[in-house]
CSV table of C-alpha atoms and ligand atoms in Angstrom, one decimal:
chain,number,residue,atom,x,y,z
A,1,UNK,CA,54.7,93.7,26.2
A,2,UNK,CA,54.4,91.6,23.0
A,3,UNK,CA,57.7,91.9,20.8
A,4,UNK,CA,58.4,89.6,17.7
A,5,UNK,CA,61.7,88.0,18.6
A,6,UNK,CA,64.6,87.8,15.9
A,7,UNK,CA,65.8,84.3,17.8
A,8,UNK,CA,68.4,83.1,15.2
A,9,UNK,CA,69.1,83.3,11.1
A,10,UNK,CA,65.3,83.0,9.5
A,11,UNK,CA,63.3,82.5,13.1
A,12,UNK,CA,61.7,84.9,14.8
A,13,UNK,CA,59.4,84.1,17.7
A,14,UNK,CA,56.3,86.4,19.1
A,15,UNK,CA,56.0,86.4,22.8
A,16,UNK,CA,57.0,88.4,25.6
A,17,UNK,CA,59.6,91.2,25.7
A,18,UNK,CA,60.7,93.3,28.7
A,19,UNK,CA,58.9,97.2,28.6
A,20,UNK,CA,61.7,99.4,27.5
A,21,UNK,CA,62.3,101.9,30.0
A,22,UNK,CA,62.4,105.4,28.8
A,23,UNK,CA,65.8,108.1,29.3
A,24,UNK,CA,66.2,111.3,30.5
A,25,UNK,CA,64.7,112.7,27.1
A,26,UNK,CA,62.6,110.1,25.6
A,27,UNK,CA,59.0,109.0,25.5
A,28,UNK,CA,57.7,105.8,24.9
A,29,UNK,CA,55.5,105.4,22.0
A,30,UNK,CA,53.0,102.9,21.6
A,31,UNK,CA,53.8,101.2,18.0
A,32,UNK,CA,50.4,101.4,16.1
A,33,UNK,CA,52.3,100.6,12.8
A,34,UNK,CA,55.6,99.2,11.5
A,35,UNK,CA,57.1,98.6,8.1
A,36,UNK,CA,59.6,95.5,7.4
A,37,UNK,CA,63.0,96.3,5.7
A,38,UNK,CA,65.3,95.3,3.7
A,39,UNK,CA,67.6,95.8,6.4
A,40,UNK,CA,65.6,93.7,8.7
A,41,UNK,CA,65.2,90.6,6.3
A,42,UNK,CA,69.3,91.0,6.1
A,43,UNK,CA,69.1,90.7,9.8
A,44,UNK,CA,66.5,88.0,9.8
A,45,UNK,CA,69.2,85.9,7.4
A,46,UNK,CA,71.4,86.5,9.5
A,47,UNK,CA,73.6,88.2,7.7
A,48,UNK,CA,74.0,91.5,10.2
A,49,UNK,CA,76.9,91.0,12.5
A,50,UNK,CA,75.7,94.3,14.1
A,51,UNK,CA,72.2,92.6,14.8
A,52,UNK,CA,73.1,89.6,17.0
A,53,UNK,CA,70.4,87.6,18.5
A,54,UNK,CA,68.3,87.9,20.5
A,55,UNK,CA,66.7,91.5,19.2
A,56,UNK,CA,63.6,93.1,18.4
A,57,UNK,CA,64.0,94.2,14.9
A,58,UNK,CA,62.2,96.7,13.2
A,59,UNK,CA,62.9,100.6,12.9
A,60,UNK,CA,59.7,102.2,10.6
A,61,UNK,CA,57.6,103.4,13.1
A,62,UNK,CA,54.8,105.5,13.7
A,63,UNK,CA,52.4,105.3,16.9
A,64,UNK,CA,50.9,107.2,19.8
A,65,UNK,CA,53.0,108.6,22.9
A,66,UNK,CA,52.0,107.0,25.7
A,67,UNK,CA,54.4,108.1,28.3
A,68,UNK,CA,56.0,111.4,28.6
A,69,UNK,CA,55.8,115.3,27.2
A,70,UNK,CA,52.8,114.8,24.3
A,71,UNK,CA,50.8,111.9,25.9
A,72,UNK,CA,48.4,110.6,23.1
A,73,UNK,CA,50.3,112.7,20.3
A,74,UNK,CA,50.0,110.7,17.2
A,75,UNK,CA,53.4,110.5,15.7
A,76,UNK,CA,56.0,108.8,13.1
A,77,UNK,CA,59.5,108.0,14.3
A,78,UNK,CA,63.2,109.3,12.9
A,79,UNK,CA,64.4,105.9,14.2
A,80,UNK,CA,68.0,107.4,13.7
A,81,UNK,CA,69.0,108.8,17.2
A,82,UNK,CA,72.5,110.9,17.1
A,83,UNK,CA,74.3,113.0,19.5
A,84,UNK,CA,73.3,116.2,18.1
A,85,UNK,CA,77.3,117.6,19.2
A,86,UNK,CA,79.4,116.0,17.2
A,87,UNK,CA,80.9,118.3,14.0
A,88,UNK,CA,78.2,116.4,11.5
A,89,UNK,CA,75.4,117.2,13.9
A,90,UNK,CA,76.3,120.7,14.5
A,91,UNK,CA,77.0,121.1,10.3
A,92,UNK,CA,73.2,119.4,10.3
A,93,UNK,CA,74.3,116.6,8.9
A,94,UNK,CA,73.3,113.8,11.5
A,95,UNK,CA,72.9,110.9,9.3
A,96,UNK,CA,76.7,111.0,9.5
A,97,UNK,CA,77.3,111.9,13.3
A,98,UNK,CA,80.3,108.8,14.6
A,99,UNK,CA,77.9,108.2,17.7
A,100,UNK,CA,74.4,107.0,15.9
A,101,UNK,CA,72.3,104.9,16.7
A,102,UNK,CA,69.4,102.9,15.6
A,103,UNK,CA,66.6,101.4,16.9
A,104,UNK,CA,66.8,97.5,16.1
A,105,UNK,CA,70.7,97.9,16.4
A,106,UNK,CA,71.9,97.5,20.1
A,107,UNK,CA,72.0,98.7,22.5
A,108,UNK,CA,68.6,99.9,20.7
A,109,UNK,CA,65.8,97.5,20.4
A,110,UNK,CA,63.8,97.8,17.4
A,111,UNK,CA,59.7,98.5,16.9
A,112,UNK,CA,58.4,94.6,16.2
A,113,UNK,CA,56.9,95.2,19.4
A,114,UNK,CA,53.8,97.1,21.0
A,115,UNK,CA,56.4,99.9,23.0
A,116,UNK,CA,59.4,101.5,21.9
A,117,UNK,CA,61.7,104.5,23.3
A,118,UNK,CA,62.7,107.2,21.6
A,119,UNK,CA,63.9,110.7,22.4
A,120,UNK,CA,61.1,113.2,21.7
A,121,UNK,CA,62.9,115.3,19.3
A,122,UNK,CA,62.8,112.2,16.8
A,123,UNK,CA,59.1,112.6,16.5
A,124,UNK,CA,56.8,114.4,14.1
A,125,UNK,CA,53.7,114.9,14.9
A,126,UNK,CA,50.8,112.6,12.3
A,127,UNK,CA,47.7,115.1,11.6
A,128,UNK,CA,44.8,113.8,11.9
A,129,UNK,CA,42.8,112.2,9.3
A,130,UNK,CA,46.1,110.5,8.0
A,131,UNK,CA,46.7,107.0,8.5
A,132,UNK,CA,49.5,105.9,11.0
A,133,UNK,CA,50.4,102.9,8.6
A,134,UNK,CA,50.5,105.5,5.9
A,135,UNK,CA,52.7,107.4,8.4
A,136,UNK,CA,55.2,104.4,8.8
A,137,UNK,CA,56.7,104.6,5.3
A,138,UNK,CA,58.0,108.4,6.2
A,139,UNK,CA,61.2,106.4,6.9
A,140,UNK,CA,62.1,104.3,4.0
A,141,UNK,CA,60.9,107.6,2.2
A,142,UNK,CA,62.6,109.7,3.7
A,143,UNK,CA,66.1,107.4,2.4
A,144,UNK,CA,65.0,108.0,-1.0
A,145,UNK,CA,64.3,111.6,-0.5
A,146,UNK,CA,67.5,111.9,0.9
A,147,UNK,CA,68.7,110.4,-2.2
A,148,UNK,CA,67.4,112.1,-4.9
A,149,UNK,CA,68.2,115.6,-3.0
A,150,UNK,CA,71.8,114.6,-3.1
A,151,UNK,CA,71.8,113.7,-6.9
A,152,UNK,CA,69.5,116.8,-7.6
A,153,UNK,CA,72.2,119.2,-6.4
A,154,UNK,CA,75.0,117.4,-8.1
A,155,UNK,CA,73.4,117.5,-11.9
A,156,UNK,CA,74.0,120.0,-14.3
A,157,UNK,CA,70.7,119.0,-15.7
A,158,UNK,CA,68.2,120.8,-13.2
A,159,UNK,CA,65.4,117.7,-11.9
A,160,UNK,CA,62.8,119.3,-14.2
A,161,UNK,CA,65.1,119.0,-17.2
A,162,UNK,CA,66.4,115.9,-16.5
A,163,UNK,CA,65.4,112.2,-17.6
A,164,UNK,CA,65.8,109.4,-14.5
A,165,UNK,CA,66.7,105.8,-14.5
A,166,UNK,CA,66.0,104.2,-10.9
A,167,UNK,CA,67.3,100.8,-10.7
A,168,UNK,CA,64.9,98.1,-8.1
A,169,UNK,CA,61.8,98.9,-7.4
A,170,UNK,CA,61.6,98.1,-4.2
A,171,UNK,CA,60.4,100.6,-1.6
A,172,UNK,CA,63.7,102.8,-2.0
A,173,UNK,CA,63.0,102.5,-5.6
A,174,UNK,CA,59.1,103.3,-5.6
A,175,UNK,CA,60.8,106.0,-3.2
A,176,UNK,CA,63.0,107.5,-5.2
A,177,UNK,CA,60.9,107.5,-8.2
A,178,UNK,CA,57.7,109.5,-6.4
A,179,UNK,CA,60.8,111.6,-5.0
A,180,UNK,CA,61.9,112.4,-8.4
A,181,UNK,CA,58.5,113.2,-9.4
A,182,UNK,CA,57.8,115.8,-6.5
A,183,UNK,CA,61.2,117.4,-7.8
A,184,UNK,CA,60.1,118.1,-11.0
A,185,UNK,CA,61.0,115.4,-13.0
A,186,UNK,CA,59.2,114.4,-15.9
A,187,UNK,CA,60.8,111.3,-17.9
A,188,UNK,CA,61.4,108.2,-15.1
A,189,UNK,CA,62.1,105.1,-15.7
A,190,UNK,CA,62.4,102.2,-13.0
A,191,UNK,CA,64.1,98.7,-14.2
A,192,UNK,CA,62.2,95.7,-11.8
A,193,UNK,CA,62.8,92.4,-13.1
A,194,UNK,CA,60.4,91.4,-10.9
A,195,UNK,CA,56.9,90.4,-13.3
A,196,UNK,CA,55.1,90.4,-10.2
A,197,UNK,CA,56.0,93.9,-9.3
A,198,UNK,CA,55.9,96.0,-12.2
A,199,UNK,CA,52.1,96.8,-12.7
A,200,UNK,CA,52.3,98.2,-8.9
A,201,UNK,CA,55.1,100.7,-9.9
A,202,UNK,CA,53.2,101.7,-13.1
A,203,UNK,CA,50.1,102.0,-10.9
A,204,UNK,CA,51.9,104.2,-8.5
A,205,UNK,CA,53.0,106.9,-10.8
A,206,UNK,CA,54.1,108.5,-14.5
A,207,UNK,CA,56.7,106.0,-14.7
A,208,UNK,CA,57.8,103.2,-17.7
A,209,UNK,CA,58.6,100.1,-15.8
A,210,UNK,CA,60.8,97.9,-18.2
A,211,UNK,CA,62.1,94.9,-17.2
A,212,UNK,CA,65.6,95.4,-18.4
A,213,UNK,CA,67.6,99.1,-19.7
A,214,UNK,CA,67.8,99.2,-23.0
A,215,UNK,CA,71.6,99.0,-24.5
A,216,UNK,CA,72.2,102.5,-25.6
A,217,UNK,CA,69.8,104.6,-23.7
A,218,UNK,CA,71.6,107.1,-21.1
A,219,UNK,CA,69.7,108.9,-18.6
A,220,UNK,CA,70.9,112.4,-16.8
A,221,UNK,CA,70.2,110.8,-12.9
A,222,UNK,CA,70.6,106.9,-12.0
A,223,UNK,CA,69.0,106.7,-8.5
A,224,UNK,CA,71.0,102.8,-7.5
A,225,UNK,CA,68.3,101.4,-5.3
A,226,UNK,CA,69.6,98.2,-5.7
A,227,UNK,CA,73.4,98.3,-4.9
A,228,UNK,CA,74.9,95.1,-6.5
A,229,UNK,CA,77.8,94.7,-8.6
A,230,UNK,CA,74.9,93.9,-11.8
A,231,UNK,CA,73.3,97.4,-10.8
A,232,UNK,CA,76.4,98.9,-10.6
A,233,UNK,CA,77.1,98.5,-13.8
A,234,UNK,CA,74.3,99.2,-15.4
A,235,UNK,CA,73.9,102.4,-13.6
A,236,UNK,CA,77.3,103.1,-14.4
A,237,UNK,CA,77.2,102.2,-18.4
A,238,UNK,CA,73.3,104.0,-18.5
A,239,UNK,CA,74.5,107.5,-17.2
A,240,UNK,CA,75.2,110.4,-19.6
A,241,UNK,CA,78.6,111.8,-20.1
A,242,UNK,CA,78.2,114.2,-17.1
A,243,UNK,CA,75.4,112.8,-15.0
A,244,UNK,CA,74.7,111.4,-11.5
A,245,UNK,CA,74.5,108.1,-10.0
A,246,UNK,CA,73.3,107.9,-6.5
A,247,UNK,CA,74.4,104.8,-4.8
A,248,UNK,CA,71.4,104.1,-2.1
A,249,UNK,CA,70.9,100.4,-2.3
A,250,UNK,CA,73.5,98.3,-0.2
A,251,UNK,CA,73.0,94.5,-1.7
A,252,UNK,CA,76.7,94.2,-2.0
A,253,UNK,CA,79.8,96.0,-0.9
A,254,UNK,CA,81.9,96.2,-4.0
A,255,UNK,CA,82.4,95.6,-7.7
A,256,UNK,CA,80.3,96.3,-10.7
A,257,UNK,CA,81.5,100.4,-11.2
A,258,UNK,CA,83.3,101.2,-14.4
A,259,UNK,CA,85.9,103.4,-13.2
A,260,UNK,CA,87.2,104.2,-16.3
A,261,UNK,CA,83.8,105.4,-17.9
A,262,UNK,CA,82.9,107.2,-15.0
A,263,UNK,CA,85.9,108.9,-14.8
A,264,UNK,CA,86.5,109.9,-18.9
A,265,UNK,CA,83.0,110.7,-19.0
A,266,UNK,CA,83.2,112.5,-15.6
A,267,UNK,CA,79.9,110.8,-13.8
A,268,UNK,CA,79.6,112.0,-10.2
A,269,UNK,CA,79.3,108.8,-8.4
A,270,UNK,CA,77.5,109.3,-5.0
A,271,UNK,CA,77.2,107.4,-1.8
A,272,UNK,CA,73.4,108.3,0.1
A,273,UNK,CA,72.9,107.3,3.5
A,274,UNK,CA,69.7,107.5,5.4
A,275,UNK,CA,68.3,111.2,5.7
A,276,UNK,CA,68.6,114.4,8.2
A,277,UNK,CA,65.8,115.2,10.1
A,278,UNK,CA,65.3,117.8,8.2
A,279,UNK,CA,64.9,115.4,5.1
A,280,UNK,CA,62.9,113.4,7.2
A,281,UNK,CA,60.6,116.5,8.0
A,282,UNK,CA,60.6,117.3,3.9
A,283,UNK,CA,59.2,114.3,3.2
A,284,UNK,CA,56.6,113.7,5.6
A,285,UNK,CA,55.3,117.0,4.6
A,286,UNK,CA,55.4,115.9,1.4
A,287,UNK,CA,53.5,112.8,2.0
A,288,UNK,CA,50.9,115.0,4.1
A,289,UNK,CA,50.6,117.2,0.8
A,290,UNK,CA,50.0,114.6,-1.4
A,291,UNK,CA,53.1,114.9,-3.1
A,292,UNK,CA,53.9,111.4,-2.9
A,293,UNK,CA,50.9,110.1,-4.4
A,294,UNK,CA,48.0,107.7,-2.6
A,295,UNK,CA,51.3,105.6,-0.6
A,296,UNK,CA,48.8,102.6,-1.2
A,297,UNK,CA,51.5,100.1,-2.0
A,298,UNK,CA,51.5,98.3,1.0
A,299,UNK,CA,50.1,95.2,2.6
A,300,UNK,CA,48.9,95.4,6.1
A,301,UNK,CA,49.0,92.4,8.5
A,302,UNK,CA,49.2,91.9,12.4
A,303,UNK,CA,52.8,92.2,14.3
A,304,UNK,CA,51.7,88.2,15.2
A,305,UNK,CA,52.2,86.7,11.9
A,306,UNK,CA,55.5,88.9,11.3
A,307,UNK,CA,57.1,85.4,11.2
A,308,UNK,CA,54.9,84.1,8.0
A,309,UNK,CA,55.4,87.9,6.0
A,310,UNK,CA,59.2,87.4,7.3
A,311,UNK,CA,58.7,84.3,4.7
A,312,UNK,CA,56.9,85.6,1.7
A,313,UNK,CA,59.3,88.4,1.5
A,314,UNK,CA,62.0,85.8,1.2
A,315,UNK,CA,60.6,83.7,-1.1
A,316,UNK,CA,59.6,87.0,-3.5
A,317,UNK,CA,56.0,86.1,-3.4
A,318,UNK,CA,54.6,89.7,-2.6
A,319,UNK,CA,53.4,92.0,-5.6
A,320,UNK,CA,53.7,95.1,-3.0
A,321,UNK,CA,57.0,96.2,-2.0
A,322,UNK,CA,56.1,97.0,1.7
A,323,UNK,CA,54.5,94.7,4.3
A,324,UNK,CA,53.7,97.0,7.6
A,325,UNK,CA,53.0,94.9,10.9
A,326,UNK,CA,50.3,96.1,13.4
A,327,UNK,CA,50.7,95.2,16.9
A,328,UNK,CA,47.1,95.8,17.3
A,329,UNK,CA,46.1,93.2,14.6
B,1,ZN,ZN1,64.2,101.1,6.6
B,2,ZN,ZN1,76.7,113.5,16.4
């Protein structure tokens, strides 16, 4: 099959990859549609000592089984497989099960590439009439959902009550802030100093899109979709006495927090990592619904010039905050 190749830090090649072979409960699924992360571009930099290369990158999918229980079932893919044994899985909270594993991480390859394997219970099924590419973004979605659920039942302030600041606006960002909606929230703002980007995020919802936080202004929820010593600190001095910071962004790995406000002003500081499958199940019914608006704010191009978007994303070129590769063209 056709894979796009991370080779070495900022090359990635498009040729031939081996068929992945399917185990005792997966399917293969033929990748109709696959969104690049931010994850991946850290790969792609090579900044991921867990993603050594050679490796198909890659891990928001959604496709058509081709092989296995469900043939031709259009589906999008939890690409987060876990034991489902361990104490976390049996207390339902996989995302945290010692044993995961990801597709793009080995011994996993990822979905730049027309096949993938994946057990069948990671799969929800895509009804019809809704766009597979549309389907992809369940993932990164799903993150923010995840997010935003955590920080929802940690505020005093109930979601509908509650003002938001989310800080990138990114796709966790965008994310978080159409997650925020669907929960009720009324007053978000998302900080993008990105000029480029900021008319897509006021296109894609109620939101004020500022370019910087204004000194003084405190919000009840501060969704950290960034995760860098700056953001930290602004999401740290911009919560209310009381609030919630949800930490979902992962730019850097310390620094930035004051301690000492969030601790005399007692902010619940929280760590949010990927999503359940039931999170992942929330949101795509959620996107189904319509509850996450249009999801237009993407660019589509084929899996065969994965190597130029690979590019543009590094050299902060694109106005949309998702590029999704089709192996199809
Ligand atoms: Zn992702
Ligand atoms: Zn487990």
């Amino acid at each position: 099959m056709k894979a796009l190749i991370y080779t070495g830090p900022e090359t990635l090649a498009f040729g031939e990859a081996a068929d992945p072979r399917p185990g005792n409960d997966e399917v293969v699924v033929g990748v109709d549609a696959v969104g690049i992360c931010g994850s991946d571009m850290h790969a792609y930099l090579g900044h991921d000592e867990r993603r050594p290369a050679p490796l198909t990158l890659g891990h928001e999918a959604a496709g058509v089984i081709l092989e296995g229980p469900g043939e031709g079932r259009r589906v999008t893919v939890n690409p987060l497989v876990t034991c489902m044994a361990c104490p976390a899985c049996l207390s339902g909270r996989t995302n945290l099960c010692p044993d995961r594993q990801i597709l793009s991480m080995p011994p996993r390859q990822g979905a730049f590439a027309e096949r993938i394997v994946i057990p069948e219970r990671n799969l929800l099924t895509v009804p019809e009439g809704f766009a597979l590419d549309k389907a992809a973004l369940c993932e990164p979605l799903a993150c923010s959902w995840h997010a935003v659920k955590l920080a929802a039942a940690s505020s005093f302030v109930p979601p509908a009550a509650a003002s938001a600041l989310v800080i990138g606006g990114g796709p966790i960002g965008i994310g978080a802030a159409l997650s925020l909606a669907a929960f009720g929230a009324g007053k978000i703002a998302i900080v993008e100093p990105n000029a480029l980007r900021r008319p897509v995020l006021e296109a894609a919802g109620d939101f004020s899109v500022v370019a910087s936080v204004e000194a003084g202004a405190f919000f009840d929820i501060v969704v950290d979709a960034y995760g860098g010593e700056a953001s930290r600190a602004v999401a740290s001095e911009a919560v209310r006495p009381g609030g919630v910071v949800v930490h979902v962004g992962l730019a850097s790995a310390s620094g930035g927090v004051n301690v000492r406000r969030v601790t005399l002003q007692e902010v619940s500081f929280l760590g949010s990592y990927c999503y359940t499958m039931t999170d992942f199940a929330e949101t795509f019914a959620a996107m189904v619904a319509g509850r996450l608006g249009p999801l237009d704010w993407f660019d589509a191009r084929p899996l065969a010039e994965g190597g130029a978007a690979f590019a543009d994303i590094r050299a902060g070129c694109n106005a949309l905050p998702k590029i999704i590769l089709r192996p199809a063209g």
